[in-house]
């Protein structure tokens, strides 16, 4: 990474990415299993609660984005309050009251609180990074903080992949105590990262009208976003690319267990994937600074398709080829994480309704994640049964469909003018 990105203020900004990612994975992956297997909550009740909470989480983002725009540089106390709510709600999820009905109601309440707090923190965090302006070198001013943010996020994902899984694999009676320690560690990291952001990160830059408190009404903000053609042209490729990433993420454990028949190797494959992303991320940042952000992202998409294209041909025992797939696709993931937020930031001016803009960005990512869940009933319709071995439908949905979405995203972004998206 270039020396101009090895700045302590950029690191102070990026550190918050670690706890935000550290809490997200257990909520999506481990929490449903905890309530279903250890608390014996019915899958029907659990499914409807999770669906309703995630739908609420998706739809609330534009309102939170407008709130972020209205607060501007007064956002600091709100960030502190949101972090406190997030920490308490995350811990509370693992300590429901006795009884299935009470546990379901408790889970719904904790999810709503956690999703509200996390979404507010995330939208404000992205808007803060997008506000940075280095004058003629604004791309460099955006790439540095983005690299630190996504690198810290990947470190948080690796922590969340290893520690909760180990806790859940232990004795059932020790799970609440183990998750209590994990929650305490998460809360401490969240407090330290937020303190670093507020104390040492580059200041949130606002334009003159924003500093004067002239924040537009929500209709005006949405209308301004509608007129931002550069921003709108990025929405389709970003959503298609998000689908191409979320689909294999949803089906990876099924593919490893049934198609490769290597469930004991799952942790190693996931670790290789995320480690490759960590190693590749600074290289993508440097490449984007040299050839342009949009061009670098296109190359990342090509690498992902190249690495993933042959996955549908793999079968039982193909561990080494799949490990190479994980390394190649993980390296491409670094581009998917670091570059799209920078491209979106390049379509706006500092303070120009960035909260609303980034609320649509986060909404599309959540919508892609929700849509990826539809592959599970689709697999069932094609006759796939978990634990019964290889299936023709599984590699098609795990590898074939994501490659198709990735190629569509590549086609959609290929026409972008590099002058508009440097």
Short mmCIF file of C-alpha atoms in Angstrom, two decimals:
data_model
loop_
_atom_site.label_atom_id
_atom_site.label_comp_id
_atom_site.label_asym_id
_atom_site.label_seq_id
_atom_site.Cartn_x
_atom_site.Cartn_y
_atom_site.Cartn_z
CA UNK A 1 0.00 0.00 0.00
CA UNK A 2 1.35 3.44 -0.89
CA UNK A 3 2.80 5.47 1.99
CA UNK A 4 0.19 8.18 1.63
CA UNK A 5 -2.43 5.60 2.67
CA UNK A 6 -0.40 4.43 5.69
CA UNK A 7 -1.77 7.29 7.75
CA UNK A 8 -2.88 7.00 11.35
CA UNK A 9 -5.98 9.12 10.71
CA UNK A 10 -7.05 6.71 7.95
CA UNK A 11 -6.44 3.78 10.32
CA UNK A 12 -8.50 5.54 12.99
CA UNK A 13 -11.34 5.86 10.50
CA UNK A 14 -11.11 2.27 9.27
CA UNK A 15 -11.01 0.57 12.69
CA UNK A 16 -14.79 0.77 13.16
CA UNK A 17 -15.20 -1.68 10.26
CA UNK A 18 -13.93 -4.49 12.52
CA UNK A 19 -16.67 -4.53 15.20
CA UNK A 20 -19.41 -3.77 12.66
CA UNK A 21 -18.43 -6.92 10.72
CA UNK A 22 -17.67 -8.89 13.88
CA UNK A 23 -21.31 -8.74 15.00
CA UNK A 24 -23.06 -9.15 11.64
CA UNK A 25 -22.00 -12.74 10.88
CA UNK A 26 -23.20 -14.30 14.18
CA UNK A 27 -26.59 -12.62 13.75
CA UNK A 28 -27.07 -14.03 10.25
CA UNK A 29 -25.42 -17.45 10.69
CA UNK A 30 -25.28 -18.58 14.31
CA UNK A 31 -28.34 -16.94 15.88
CA UNK A 32 -30.96 -18.99 13.96
CA UNK A 33 -29.22 -22.25 14.89
CA UNK A 34 -29.00 -21.16 18.53
CA UNK A 35 -32.73 -20.47 18.80
CA UNK A 36 -33.78 -23.53 16.79
CA UNK A 37 -31.48 -26.14 18.30
CA UNK A 38 -30.89 -24.97 21.85
CA UNK A 39 -34.10 -23.08 22.63
CA UNK A 40 -36.33 -25.33 20.48
CA UNK A 41 -38.09 -22.46 18.75
CA UNK A 42 -40.03 -23.75 15.75
CA UNK A 43 -38.54 -23.09 12.34
CA UNK A 44 -41.82 -21.53 11.17
CA UNK A 45 -41.85 -18.96 13.97
CA UNK A 46 -38.14 -18.34 13.64
CA UNK A 47 -38.34 -17.94 9.87
CA UNK A 48 -41.13 -15.36 10.02
CA UNK A 49 -39.37 -13.35 12.73
CA UNK A 50 -36.12 -13.28 10.79
CA UNK A 51 -37.89 -12.38 7.53
CA UNK A 52 -39.88 -9.55 9.13
CA UNK A 53 -36.83 -8.15 10.92
CA UNK A 54 -34.69 -8.23 7.79
CA UNK A 55 -37.45 -6.63 5.73
CA UNK A 56 -37.71 -3.86 8.32
CA UNK A 57 -33.92 -3.49 8.24
CA UNK A 58 -33.98 -3.05 4.46
CA UNK A 59 -36.85 -0.55 4.35
CA UNK A 60 -35.59 1.69 7.16
CA UNK A 61 -32.36 2.69 5.42
CA UNK A 62 -33.64 5.71 3.42
CA UNK A 63 -35.12 7.27 6.59
CA UNK A 64 -31.86 6.70 8.46
CA UNK A 65 -29.92 8.17 5.56
CA UNK A 66 -31.99 11.34 5.68
CA UNK A 67 -31.43 11.53 9.45
CA UNK A 68 -27.67 11.27 8.91
CA UNK A 69 -27.83 14.11 6.38
CA UNK A 70 -29.79 16.30 8.80
CA UNK A 71 -27.36 15.67 11.64
CA UNK A 72 -24.17 16.24 9.65
CA UNK A 73 -21.29 17.11 11.97
CA UNK A 74 -23.62 16.87 14.97
CA UNK A 75 -23.72 13.11 14.48
CA UNK A 76 -21.18 12.23 17.21
CA UNK A 77 -23.59 11.81 20.18
CA UNK A 78 -25.98 9.87 17.97
CA UNK A 79 -23.17 7.52 17.00
CA UNK A 80 -22.41 6.96 20.68
CA UNK A 81 -26.06 6.22 21.47
CA UNK A 82 -26.37 3.86 18.49
CA UNK A 83 -23.21 2.01 19.54
CA UNK A 84 -24.56 1.56 23.08
CA UNK A 85 -27.89 0.22 21.76
CA UNK A 86 -26.10 -2.07 19.33
CA UNK A 87 -23.83 -3.53 21.99
CA UNK A 88 -26.68 -4.15 24.44
CA UNK A 89 -29.02 -5.60 21.80
CA UNK A 90 -26.35 -7.96 20.46
CA UNK A 91 -25.63 -9.27 23.95
CA UNK A 92 -29.33 -9.51 24.74
CA UNK A 93 -30.00 -11.83 21.80
CA UNK A 94 -28.12 -14.63 23.54
CA UNK A 95 -30.03 -14.32 26.83
CA UNK A 96 -33.75 -14.64 26.03
CA UNK A 97 -36.41 -15.26 28.71
CA UNK A 98 -37.68 -18.78 29.36
CA UNK A 99 -40.41 -20.16 27.11
CA UNK A 100 -40.56 -20.38 23.32
CA UNK A 101 -43.16 -17.62 22.89
CA UNK A 102 -41.29 -15.20 25.14
CA UNK A 103 -38.02 -16.05 23.40
CA UNK A 104 -39.52 -15.30 19.98
CA UNK A 105 -40.86 -11.93 21.14
CA UNK A 106 -37.52 -11.11 22.78
CA UNK A 107 -35.64 -12.05 19.62
CA UNK A 108 -37.87 -9.80 17.50
CA UNK A 109 -37.27 -6.84 19.82
CA UNK A 110 -33.50 -7.37 19.98
CA UNK A 111 -33.25 -7.75 16.20
CA UNK A 112 -35.14 -4.51 15.58
CA UNK A 113 -32.91 -2.63 18.02
CA UNK A 114 -29.72 -4.17 16.64
CA UNK A 115 -30.68 -3.58 13.01
CA UNK A 116 -31.65 0.06 13.68
CA UNK A 117 -28.40 0.78 15.51
CA UNK A 118 -26.18 -1.10 13.06
CA UNK A 119 -27.77 0.50 10.00
CA UNK A 120 -27.45 4.01 11.43
CA UNK A 121 -23.80 3.40 12.32
CA UNK A 122 -23.03 1.89 8.92
CA UNK A 123 -24.71 4.59 6.84
CA UNK A 124 -23.09 7.38 8.85
CA UNK A 125 -19.74 5.58 8.66
CA UNK A 126 -19.88 5.22 4.86
CA UNK A 127 -21.06 8.82 4.42
CA UNK A 128 -18.20 10.03 6.62
CA UNK A 129 -15.64 8.26 4.45
CA UNK A 130 -17.28 9.53 1.25
CA UNK A 131 -17.12 13.14 2.50
CA UNK A 132 -13.32 13.22 2.43
CA UNK A 133 -11.99 15.47 -0.28
CA UNK A 134 -8.37 15.75 -1.29
CA UNK A 135 -8.97 18.34 -3.97
CA UNK A 136 -7.42 17.20 -7.24
CA UNK A 137 -6.49 13.87 -5.62
CA UNK A 138 -9.90 13.04 -4.21
CA UNK A 139 -9.67 9.46 -5.49
CA UNK A 140 -6.60 8.95 -3.29
CA UNK A 141 -8.39 10.57 -0.35
CA UNK A 142 -11.26 8.08 -0.78
CA UNK A 143 -9.24 4.93 -1.49
CA UNK A 144 -7.08 5.09 1.63
CA UNK A 145 -9.90 5.15 4.21
CA UNK A 146 -11.88 2.60 2.17
CA UNK A 147 -8.95 0.19 2.22
CA UNK A 148 -8.57 0.49 5.99
CA UNK A 149 -12.33 0.13 6.51
CA UNK A 150 -12.72 -2.99 4.38
CA UNK A 151 -9.50 -4.55 5.67
CA UNK A 152 -10.69 -4.12 9.25
CA UNK A 153 -14.07 -5.51 8.21
CA UNK A 154 -12.44 -8.64 6.80
CA UNK A 155 -10.52 -9.09 10.06
CA UNK A 156 -13.84 -8.83 11.90
CA UNK A 157 -15.39 -11.43 9.60
CA UNK A 158 -12.53 -13.84 10.29
CA UNK A 159 -12.97 -13.38 14.06
CA UNK A 160 -16.72 -13.91 13.67
CA UNK A 161 -16.13 -17.01 11.56
CA UNK A 162 -13.87 -18.69 14.11
CA UNK A 163 -14.91 -17.72 17.65
CA UNK A 164 -18.73 -18.15 17.63
CA UNK A 165 -18.37 -21.40 15.65
CA UNK A 166 -16.05 -22.77 18.33
CA UNK A 167 -18.45 -21.65 21.07
CA UNK A 168 -21.45 -23.26 19.34
CA UNK A 169 -19.54 -26.50 18.83
CA UNK A 170 -18.93 -26.86 22.56
CA UNK A 171 -21.21 -27.97 25.37
CA UNK A 172 -24.73 -26.55 25.02
CA UNK A 173 -24.81 -25.28 28.60
CA UNK A 174 -21.63 -23.25 28.04
CA UNK A 175 -22.90 -21.41 24.96
CA UNK A 176 -24.52 -18.46 26.82
CA UNK A 177 -21.37 -17.87 28.88
CA UNK A 178 -19.18 -18.12 25.78
CA UNK A 179 -21.33 -15.66 23.85
CA UNK A 180 -21.36 -13.35 26.88
CA UNK A 181 -17.56 -13.13 26.68
CA UNK A 182 -17.75 -12.66 22.90
CA UNK A 183 -20.34 -9.90 23.36
CA UNK A 184 -18.16 -8.18 25.95
CA UNK A 185 -15.16 -8.29 23.63
CA UNK A 186 -17.28 -6.97 20.78
CA UNK A 187 -18.62 -4.09 22.94
CA UNK A 188 -15.09 -3.14 24.03
CA UNK A 189 -13.81 -3.11 20.45
CA UNK A 190 -16.85 -1.10 19.34
CA UNK A 191 -16.21 1.53 22.04
CA UNK A 192 -12.50 1.77 21.22
CA UNK A 193 -13.12 1.97 17.46
CA UNK A 194 -15.79 4.64 17.83
CA UNK A 195 -13.51 6.63 20.14
CA UNK A 196 -10.72 6.45 17.55
CA UNK A 197 -13.11 7.56 14.82
CA UNK A 198 -14.33 10.60 16.75
CA UNK A 199 -10.93 11.56 18.11
CA UNK A 200 -8.38 10.94 15.36
CA UNK A 201 -10.12 10.25 12.03
CA UNK A 202 -10.19 12.91 9.28
CA UNK A 203 -12.96 15.41 9.95
CA UNK A 204 -16.35 14.96 8.29
CA UNK A 205 -16.31 17.60 5.57
CA UNK A 206 -19.49 19.47 4.73
CA UNK A 207 -20.31 21.94 1.99
CA UNK A 208 -21.36 25.50 2.82
CA UNK A 209 -25.11 24.88 2.71
CA UNK A 210 -24.79 21.81 4.90
CA UNK A 211 -22.73 23.70 7.45
CA UNK A 212 -25.38 26.37 7.49
CA UNK A 213 -27.99 23.79 8.36
CA UNK A 214 -29.74 24.01 4.97
CA UNK A 215 -30.56 20.30 4.79
CA UNK A 216 -33.19 19.53 2.12
CA UNK A 217 -36.57 17.99 2.80
CA UNK A 218 -36.67 14.27 2.12
CA UNK A 219 -38.51 14.82 -1.16
CA UNK A 220 -35.85 17.28 -2.28
CA UNK A 221 -33.11 14.86 -1.24
CA UNK A 222 -34.67 12.00 -3.20
CA UNK A 223 -35.23 14.27 -6.18
CA UNK A 224 -31.59 15.32 -6.12
CA UNK A 225 -30.59 11.68 -6.04
CA UNK A 226 -32.93 10.95 -8.95
CA UNK A 227 -31.16 13.64 -11.00
CA UNK A 228 -27.74 12.21 -10.20
CA UNK A 229 -27.35 10.08 -13.33
CA UNK A 230 -23.82 8.98 -12.47
CA UNK A 231 -25.08 7.56 -9.18
CA UNK A 232 -28.10 5.87 -10.76
CA UNK A 233 -25.99 4.17 -13.42
CA UNK A 234 -24.02 2.41 -10.70
CA UNK A 235 -27.06 0.89 -8.99
CA UNK A 236 -27.69 -1.96 -11.45
CA UNK A 237 -24.08 -3.24 -11.63
CA UNK A 238 -23.70 -2.92 -7.87
CA UNK A 239 -26.88 -4.91 -7.16
CA UNK A 240 -26.01 -7.61 -9.72
CA UNK A 241 -22.52 -7.89 -8.30
CA UNK A 242 -23.88 -8.06 -4.74
CA UNK A 243 -26.10 -10.95 -5.84
CA UNK A 244 -23.09 -12.71 -7.34
CA UNK A 245 -21.32 -12.51 -3.96
CA UNK A 246 -24.26 -13.26 -1.63
CA UNK A 247 -25.47 -16.36 -3.49
CA UNK A 248 -22.32 -18.46 -2.97
CA UNK A 249 -21.99 -17.10 0.57
CA UNK A 250 -25.43 -18.51 1.36
CA UNK A 251 -24.71 -21.91 -0.23
CA UNK A 252 -21.01 -22.38 0.58
CA UNK A 253 -21.45 -24.71 3.55
CA UNK A 254 -23.96 -26.84 1.64
CA UNK A 255 -21.56 -27.10 -1.32
CA UNK A 256 -18.60 -28.03 0.87
CA UNK A 257 -20.56 -30.62 2.81
CA UNK A 258 -22.55 -32.31 0.05
CA UNK A 259 -20.78 -31.59 -3.24
CA UNK A 260 -17.19 -31.89 -2.01
CA UNK A 261 -18.11 -34.11 0.94
CA UNK A 262 -15.52 -32.31 3.07
CA UNK A 263 -17.43 -30.75 5.99
CA UNK A 264 -14.35 -30.94 8.21
CA UNK A 265 -12.49 -28.65 5.79
CA UNK A 266 -15.11 -25.88 5.77
CA UNK A 267 -13.31 -23.63 8.25
CA UNK A 268 -10.05 -23.91 6.31
CA UNK A 269 -11.73 -23.05 3.02
CA UNK A 270 -13.46 -20.00 4.51
CA UNK A 271 -10.26 -18.84 6.17
CA UNK A 272 -8.36 -19.12 2.87
CA UNK A 273 -11.11 -17.13 1.12
CA UNK A 274 -11.07 -14.23 3.58
CA UNK A 275 -7.27 -14.28 4.00
CA UNK A 276 -6.90 -13.93 0.22
CA UNK A 277 -9.29 -10.99 0.33
CA UNK A 278 -7.20 -9.31 3.05
CA UNK A 279 -4.00 -9.83 1.05
CA UNK A 280 -5.56 -8.69 -2.22
CA UNK A 281 -7.27 -5.58 -0.92
CA UNK A 282 -4.21 -3.24 -0.81
CA UNK A 283 -3.25 -4.41 -4.30
CA UNK A 284 -6.64 -3.42 -5.67
CA UNK A 285 -6.33 -0.03 -3.98
CA UNK A 286 -2.96 0.59 -5.60
CA UNK A 287 -4.24 -0.60 -8.97
CA UNK A 288 -7.29 1.68 -8.73
CA UNK A 289 -5.02 4.65 -8.07
CA UNK A 290 -3.01 3.83 -11.19
CA UNK A 291 -5.65 2.87 -13.77
CA UNK A 292 -8.93 4.18 -12.30
CA UNK A 293 -11.46 2.76 -9.88
CA UNK A 294 -13.94 1.54 -12.49
CA UNK A 295 -11.26 -0.23 -14.55
CA UNK A 296 -9.84 -1.92 -11.46
CA UNK A 297 -13.30 -3.13 -10.45
CA UNK A 298 -13.82 -4.61 -13.92
CA UNK A 299 -10.59 -6.55 -13.59
CA UNK A 300 -11.75 -7.79 -10.19
CA UNK A 301 -14.97 -9.05 -11.73
CA UNK A 302 -13.03 -10.83 -14.49
CA UNK A 303 -10.81 -12.48 -11.89
CA UNK A 304 -13.85 -13.65 -9.92
CA UNK A 305 -15.48 -15.20 -12.98
CA UNK A 306 -12.21 -16.84 -14.04
CA UNK A 307 -11.66 -18.30 -10.57
CA UNK A 308 -15.25 -19.43 -10.08
CA UNK A 309 -16.21 -20.65 -13.55
CA UNK A 310 -14.99 -24.23 -13.14
CA UNK A 311 -16.45 -24.73 -9.67
CA UNK A 312 -19.61 -26.38 -11.03
CA UNK A 313 -17.42 -29.24 -12.34
CA UNK A 314 -16.04 -30.13 -8.91
CA UNK A 315 -17.20 -33.18 -7.01
CA UNK A 316 -16.33 -35.38 -4.02
CA UNK A 317 -12.67 -35.19 -3.04
CA UNK A 318 -11.78 -32.13 -5.15
CA UNK A 319 -10.34 -30.29 -2.17
CA UNK A 320 -7.21 -28.79 -3.73
CA UNK A 321 -9.00 -27.36 -6.79
CA UNK A 322 -11.63 -25.86 -4.51
CA UNK A 323 -8.93 -24.35 -2.29
CA UNK A 324 -7.52 -22.62 -5.39
CA UNK A 325 -11.03 -21.38 -6.19
CA UNK A 326 -11.31 -19.94 -2.68
CA UNK A 327 -7.97 -18.14 -3.03
CA UNK A 328 -8.80 -16.69 -6.45
CA UNK A 329 -12.35 -15.69 -5.57
CA UNK A 330 -11.15 -14.28 -2.24
CA UNK A 331 -8.56 -12.13 -3.97
CA UNK A 332 -11.32 -10.77 -6.22
CA UNK A 333 -13.49 -10.08 -3.16
CA UNK A 334 -11.02 -7.37 -2.13
CA UNK A 335 -12.04 -5.39 -5.21
CA UNK A 336 -15.75 -5.92 -4.52
CA UNK A 337 -15.34 -4.58 -1.00
CA UNK A 338 -13.04 -1.60 -1.48
CA UNK A 339 -13.93 -0.16 -4.89
CA UNK A 340 -17.75 0.18 -5.14
CA UNK A 341 -18.01 2.57 -2.14
CA UNK A 342 -15.34 4.75 -3.74
CA UNK A 343 -17.15 4.76 -7.09
CA UNK A 344 -20.36 5.83 -5.36
CA UNK A 345 -18.53 8.55 -3.44
CA UNK A 346 -17.11 9.90 -6.71
CA UNK A 347 -20.64 10.60 -7.94
CA UNK A 348 -21.38 13.09 -5.13
CA UNK A 349 -19.86 16.15 -3.54
CA UNK A 350 -18.96 16.23 0.16
CA UNK A 351 -22.09 16.91 2.19
CA UNK A 352 -24.45 16.64 -0.80
CA UNK A 353 -27.02 14.28 0.70
CA UNK A 354 -24.53 11.45 1.16
CA UNK A 355 -26.62 9.85 3.89
CA UNK A 356 -29.54 9.36 1.50
CA UNK A 357 -27.24 8.15 -1.27
CA UNK A 358 -25.53 5.59 0.94
CA UNK A 359 -28.84 4.44 2.39
CA UNK A 360 -29.74 3.21 -1.11
CA UNK A 361 -26.31 1.60 -1.35
CA UNK A 362 -26.83 -0.34 1.88
CA UNK A 363 -30.46 -1.12 0.96
CA UNK A 364 -29.37 -2.85 -2.26
CA UNK A 365 -26.77 -4.89 -0.42
CA UNK A 366 -29.36 -6.09 2.09
CA UNK A 367 -31.85 -6.79 -0.69
CA UNK A 368 -29.26 -8.97 -2.45
CA UNK A 369 -28.69 -10.86 0.79
CA UNK A 370 -32.42 -11.37 1.24
CA UNK A 371 -32.83 -12.56 -2.36
CA UNK A 372 -30.02 -15.07 -1.90
CA UNK A 373 -32.15 -16.82 0.72
CA UNK A 374 -34.63 -17.73 -2.01
CA UNK A 375 -32.10 -20.22 -3.36
CA UNK A 376 -32.86 -22.56 -0.47
CA UNK A 377 -36.50 -23.26 -1.42
CA UNK A 378 -35.39 -23.29 -5.07
CA UNK A 379 -32.87 -26.03 -4.30
CA UNK A 380 -35.58 -27.98 -2.49
CA UNK A 381 -37.85 -27.64 -5.52
CA UNK A 382 -35.10 -29.19 -7.67
CA UNK A 383 -34.86 -32.15 -5.30
CA UNK A 384 -31.82 -31.22 -3.23
CA UNK A 385 -31.84 -32.53 0.33
CA UNK A 386 -29.09 -31.41 2.75
CA UNK A 387 -26.85 -34.24 3.84
CA UNK A 388 -27.79 -36.59 0.98
CA UNK A 389 -24.72 -36.02 -1.19
CA UNK A 390 -24.06 -34.29 -4.54
CA UNK A 391 -26.84 -32.68 -6.53
CA UNK A 392 -26.92 -31.23 -10.04
CA UNK A 393 -28.87 -28.21 -8.80
CA UNK A 394 -26.39 -27.27 -6.07
CA UNK A 395 -23.35 -26.39 -8.25
CA UNK A 396 -25.62 -24.67 -10.77
CA UNK A 397 -26.97 -22.28 -8.15
CA UNK A 398 -23.74 -22.05 -6.16
CA UNK A 399 -21.40 -21.29 -9.08
CA UNK A 400 -23.28 -21.01 -12.38
CA UNK A 401 -25.86 -18.40 -11.37
CA UNK A 402 -23.32 -16.15 -9.56
CA UNK A 403 -21.07 -16.17 -12.63
CA UNK A 404 -24.04 -15.14 -14.76
CA UNK A 405 -24.87 -12.26 -12.41
CA UNK A 406 -21.20 -11.23 -12.31
CA UNK A 407 -21.01 -11.15 -16.12
CA UNK A 408 -24.19 -9.06 -16.27
CA UNK A 409 -22.68 -6.64 -13.74
CA UNK A 410 -19.49 -6.50 -15.78
CA UNK A 411 -21.48 -5.69 -18.93
CA UNK A 412 -23.43 -2.99 -17.08
CA UNK A 413 -20.32 -1.26 -15.76
CA UNK A 414 -18.26 -1.62 -18.94
CA UNK A 415 -20.01 1.34 -20.53
CA UNK A 416 -19.29 3.72 -17.63
CA UNK A 417 -17.27 6.72 -18.67
CA UNK A 418 -13.89 6.60 -16.93
CA UNK A 419 -13.92 10.41 -16.81
CA UNK A 420 -16.99 10.23 -14.62
CA UNK A 421 -15.65 7.34 -12.57
CA UNK A 422 -11.88 7.77 -12.34
#
